[in-house]
CSV table of C-alpha atoms and ligand atoms in Angstrom, one decimal:
chain,number,residue,atom,x,y,z
A,1,UNK,CA,-12.9,12.8,15.0
A,2,UNK,CA,-14.0,9.6,16.8
A,3,UNK,CA,-11.8,8.3,19.7
A,4,UNK,CA,-10.9,4.8,18.7
A,5,UNK,CA,-13.5,3.4,20.5
A,6,UNK,CA,-15.8,4.0,18.1
A,7,UNK,CA,-14.3,2.6,15.5
A,8,UNK,CA,-15.7,-0.4,13.8
A,9,UNK,CA,-13.1,-3.3,13.1
A,10,UNK,CA,-13.2,-4.3,9.3
A,11,UNK,CA,-9.9,-6.7,10.0
A,12,UNK,CA,-8.5,-8.4,13.2
A,13,UNK,CA,-4.5,-8.0,13.9
A,14,UNK,CA,-4.7,-12.2,13.5
A,15,UNK,CA,-6.8,-11.7,10.0
A,16,UNK,CA,-4.6,-9.2,9.3
A,17,UNK,CA,-1.7,-11.6,9.8
A,18,UNK,CA,-3.6,-14.3,8.3
A,19,UNK,CA,-3.5,-13.1,4.5
A,20,UNK,CA,-0.1,-11.2,5.1
A,21,UNK,CA,1.5,-14.5,5.6
A,22,UNK,CA,-0.8,-15.7,2.3
A,23,UNK,CA,0.3,-13.3,-0.3
A,24,UNK,CA,4.0,-13.8,0.6
A,25,UNK,CA,3.9,-17.4,0.0
A,26,UNK,CA,2.5,-15.9,-3.6
A,27,UNK,CA,4.9,-13.9,-4.1
A,28,UNK,CA,7.7,-16.2,-3.1
A,29,UNK,CA,6.2,-18.8,-5.6
A,30,UNK,CA,6.3,-16.2,-8.2
A,31,UNK,CA,10.1,-14.9,-7.8
A,32,UNK,CA,12.3,-18.5,-8.2
A,33,UNK,CA,15.5,-16.8,-8.9
A,34,UNK,CA,18.1,-15.8,-7.0
A,35,UNK,CA,18.5,-12.3,-8.1
A,36,UNK,CA,17.3,-10.6,-5.1
A,37,UNK,CA,13.4,-8.9,-5.1
A,38,UNK,CA,14.0,-5.2,-4.6
A,39,UNK,CA,11.2,-4.3,-2.4
A,40,UNK,CA,9.7,-0.8,-2.6
A,41,UNK,CA,7.5,0.9,0.1
A,42,UNK,CA,5.4,3.6,-0.6
A,43,UNK,CA,5.3,5.8,2.7
A,44,UNK,CA,3.8,6.4,4.9
A,45,UNK,CA,0.4,4.2,4.5
A,46,UNK,CA,2.6,1.0,3.6
A,47,UNK,CA,5.5,0.7,6.4
A,48,UNK,CA,3.7,-1.2,8.9
A,49,UNK,CA,2.8,-3.8,5.7
A,50,UNK,CA,5.9,-3.6,3.9
A,51,UNK,CA,7.1,-5.0,7.4
A,52,UNK,CA,5.3,-7.6,8.3
A,53,UNK,CA,5.5,-8.5,4.3
A,54,UNK,CA,8.7,-8.6,4.2
A,55,UNK,CA,9.2,-10.7,7.2
A,56,UNK,CA,6.8,-13.2,5.7
A,57,UNK,CA,8.4,-13.4,2.7
A,58,UNK,CA,11.6,-16.0,2.1
A,59,UNK,CA,12.8,-14.7,-1.2
A,60,UNK,CA,16.2,-13.0,-1.1
A,61,UNK,CA,15.1,-8.7,-1.2
A,62,UNK,CA,16.7,-5.7,-0.8
A,63,UNK,CA,14.7,-2.1,0.6
A,64,UNK,CA,14.2,0.9,-0.6
A,65,UNK,CA,11.4,3.6,0.2
A,66,UNK,CA,10.0,5.8,-1.5
A,67,UNK,CA,7.8,8.9,-0.4
A,68,UNK,CA,4.5,10.1,-2.0
A,69,UNK,CA,2.3,12.3,-1.5
A,70,UNK,CA,-1.4,11.9,-3.2
A,71,UNK,CA,-3.7,13.2,-0.5
A,72,UNK,CA,-4.1,17.0,1.2
A,73,UNK,CA,-4.2,16.5,5.1
A,74,UNK,CA,-5.0,12.4,4.9
A,75,UNK,CA,-8.4,12.8,3.2
A,76,UNK,CA,-8.9,15.4,0.8
A,77,UNK,CA,-7.7,14.6,-2.6
A,78,UNK,CA,-5.6,17.3,-4.5
A,79,UNK,CA,-5.8,15.6,-7.2
A,80,UNK,CA,-1.6,16.0,-7.8
A,81,UNK,CA,0.6,13.5,-7.3
A,82,UNK,CA,4.3,14.4,-5.7
A,83,UNK,CA,6.8,12.5,-5.7
A,84,UNK,CA,9.0,13.9,-2.3
A,85,UNK,CA,11.7,11.2,-1.8
A,86,UNK,CA,12.8,9.1,-4.6
A,87,UNK,CA,14.6,5.4,-4.7
A,88,UNK,CA,18.6,5.5,-2.9
A,89,UNK,CA,19.6,3.2,-5.8
A,90,UNK,CA,18.8,2.3,-9.7
A,91,UNK,CA,16.2,-0.5,-10.4
A,92,UNK,CA,17.7,-1.1,-14.3
A,93,UNK,CA,17.6,-4.8,-14.9
A,94,UNK,CA,16.2,-6.2,-11.3
A,95,UNK,CA,12.6,-7.3,-10.3
A,96,UNK,CA,10.9,-4.9,-8.4
A,97,UNK,CA,8.2,-5.1,-6.1
A,98,UNK,CA,6.1,-1.8,-5.1
A,99,UNK,CA,4.0,-2.0,-2.2
A,100,UNK,CA,1.3,0.3,-0.9
A,101,UNK,CA,-1.2,0.6,1.7
A,102,UNK,CA,-4.0,1.4,-0.8
A,103,UNK,CA,-5.3,1.1,-3.7
A,104,UNK,CA,-8.2,4.0,-4.0
A,105,UNK,CA,-8.7,5.9,-7.6
A,106,UNK,CA,-5.3,4.5,-8.4
A,107,UNK,CA,-4.1,7.2,-9.0
A,108,UNK,CA,-1.4,7.3,-7.5
A,109,UNK,CA,-0.1,3.9,-8.5
A,110,UNK,CA,-0.3,4.4,-12.0
A,111,UNK,CA,1.6,7.2,-11.6
A,112,UNK,CA,4.2,5.3,-9.5
A,113,UNK,CA,3.8,2.5,-11.6
A,114,UNK,CA,4.8,5.0,-15.1
A,115,UNK,CA,8.0,6.2,-13.3
A,116,UNK,CA,9.2,2.8,-12.4
A,117,UNK,CA,9.0,1.6,-15.1
A,118,UNK,CA,10.7,4.1,-17.2
A,119,UNK,CA,13.6,3.2,-15.1
A,120,UNK,CA,13.9,-0.3,-17.1
A,121,UNK,CA,13.7,-3.1,-14.1
A,122,UNK,CA,13.7,-6.7,-15.2
A,123,UNK,CA,10.0,-6.7,-13.8
A,124,UNK,CA,7.8,-4.5,-12.2
A,125,UNK,CA,4.9,-6.0,-10.0
A,126,UNK,CA,3.1,-4.4,-6.8
A,127,UNK,CA,1.4,-5.9,-3.7
A,128,UNK,CA,-1.4,-3.8,-2.2
A,129,UNK,CA,-3.3,-4.6,1.6
A,130,UNK,CA,-6.6,-2.7,0.4
A,131,UNK,CA,-8.1,-2.2,-2.9
A,132,UNK,CA,-11.1,-0.3,-2.9
A,133,UNK,CA,-12.6,-1.0,-6.8
A,134,UNK,CA,-15.6,0.9,-6.8
A,135,UNK,CA,-13.5,4.4,-6.6
A,136,UNK,CA,-11.1,2.8,-9.5
A,137,UNK,CA,-10.7,5.9,-12.0
A,138,UNK,CA,-7.5,5.0,-13.4
A,139,UNK,CA,-7.0,1.5,-15.1
A,140,UNK,CA,-3.9,0.0,-12.6
A,141,UNK,CA,-2.3,-3.9,-12.3
A,142,UNK,CA,-2.0,-5.1,-8.7
A,143,UNK,CA,-0.5,-8.8,-8.9
A,144,UNK,CA,-1.5,-9.0,-5.3
A,145,UNK,CA,-4.2,-7.9,-3.3
A,146,UNK,CA,-5.1,-8.8,0.5
A,147,UNK,CA,-8.7,-7.2,0.8
A,148,UNK,CA,-11.1,-6.0,-1.3
A,149,UNK,CA,-13.3,-3.7,0.2
A,150,UNK,CA,-16.7,-1.2,-0.2
A,151,UNK,CA,-16.2,2.4,-1.0
A,152,UNK,CA,-16.0,3.5,3.3
A,153,UNK,CA,-12.3,5.3,5.0
A,154,UNK,CA,-10.5,2.9,6.9
A,155,UNK,CA,-7.1,3.8,9.0
A,156,UNK,CA,-4.7,1.3,11.3
A,157,UNK,CA,-2.3,-1.2,10.4
A,158,UNK,CA,-0.4,1.8,9.0
A,159,UNK,CA,-2.8,3.4,7.3
A,160,UNK,CA,-3.7,7.0,8.7
A,161,UNK,CA,-6.5,10.2,9.0
A,162,UNK,CA,-5.3,13.5,9.5
A,163,UNK,CA,-1.8,11.5,10.4
A,164,UNK,CA,-3.8,9.4,13.1
A,165,UNK,CA,-4.5,5.7,14.4
A,166,UNK,CA,-1.7,4.9,11.6
A,167,UNK,CA,-0.8,2.6,15.0
A,168,UNK,CA,-3.6,0.6,15.3
A,169,UNK,CA,-2.8,-3.6,14.8
A,170,UNK,CA,-6.0,-3.6,13.3
A,171,UNK,CA,-8.1,-1.8,10.1
A,172,UNK,CA,-10.8,0.2,11.5
A,173,UNK,CA,-13.7,2.3,9.8
A,174,UNK,CA,-14.6,5.8,11.1
A,175,UNK,CA,-16.9,8.0,9.8
A,176,UNK,CA,-16.0,8.6,6.2
A,177,UNK,CA,-14.6,12.4,5.9
A,178,UNK,CA,-16.1,14.3,2.4
A,179,UNK,CA,-15.6,11.6,-0.3
A,180,UNK,CA,-12.2,13.1,-2.7
A,181,UNK,CA,-13.3,13.8,-6.3
A,182,UNK,CA,-12.6,11.5,-8.1
B,201,LIG,P1,-5.5,7.1,-5.1
B,201,LIG,O1,-3.9,7.6,-5.5
B,201,LIG,O2,-6.5,7.3,-5.0
B,201,LIG,O3,-5.2,5.4,-5.2
B,201,LIG,O4,-4.8,7.2,-3.5
B,201,LIG,C1,-3.7,6.3,-2.9
B,201,LIG,C2,-3.3,6.8,-1.6
B,201,LIG,O5,-4.7,7.5,-0.8
B,201,LIG,C3,-3.0,6.3,-0.3
B,201,LIG,O6,-1.7,5.7,-0.4
B,201,LIG,C4,-3.5,6.3,0.9
B,201,LIG,O7,-2.7,7.7,1.5
B,201,LIG,C5,-4.9,7.1,0.6
B,201,LIG,N1,-5.9,6.4,0.6
B,201,LIG,C6,-6.7,6.4,0.2
B,201,LIG,N2,-8.1,5.0,0.7
B,201,LIG,C7,-7.2,5.8,2.2
B,201,LIG,C8,-8.9,5.7,3.2
B,201,LIG,O8,-9.4,4.6,2.9
B,201,LIG,N3,-7.9,5.3,4.4
B,201,LIG,C9,-6.5,6.1,4.7
B,201,LIG,N4,-5.9,6.4,3.7
B,201,LIG,C10,-6.6,6.3,1.8
């Protein structure tokens, strides 16, 4: 594992904050009702993005987290998705926004979308900080995307490799681990 100094910075903290503010403005513009938007952060990777995003939003909101396991050891995909921690409250009839760190194959989001849609929210949208369109194996709608990136393994701003680097304020590329199978 390379030390932090050898990372290549892809997006600086300032660039990320500018995109986060733009996404927050777009969500505010789309969500014009008094009903609080129920924001669902997908742990662990989205915790930094979700924290910054909700503080940049003006719309009334409530917050919950869900824990999903889709990768083993941070890099190799098991192909299986497991719900490790469910929502604390029901979402039937409520507007819901899923906040994800990165959409890679799309399997995690596809699974989560299906699970939450089945509970009858009044609307279900998704905000992802990063997307790797060239890796997509499952077609999944993403309403708000921070940055579209090439097929490179990134860390920082909540994203990890083997649980490291989540604390970095920027997003960096590290030497890619073996690409997970689609
Ligand atoms: P998907 O189901 O293939 O779309 O995978 C989504 C999940 O894979 C994300 O929530 C991340 O946890 C993880 N992931 C995919 N690409 C990266 C990356 O470049 N860095 C860190 N985690 C990643």
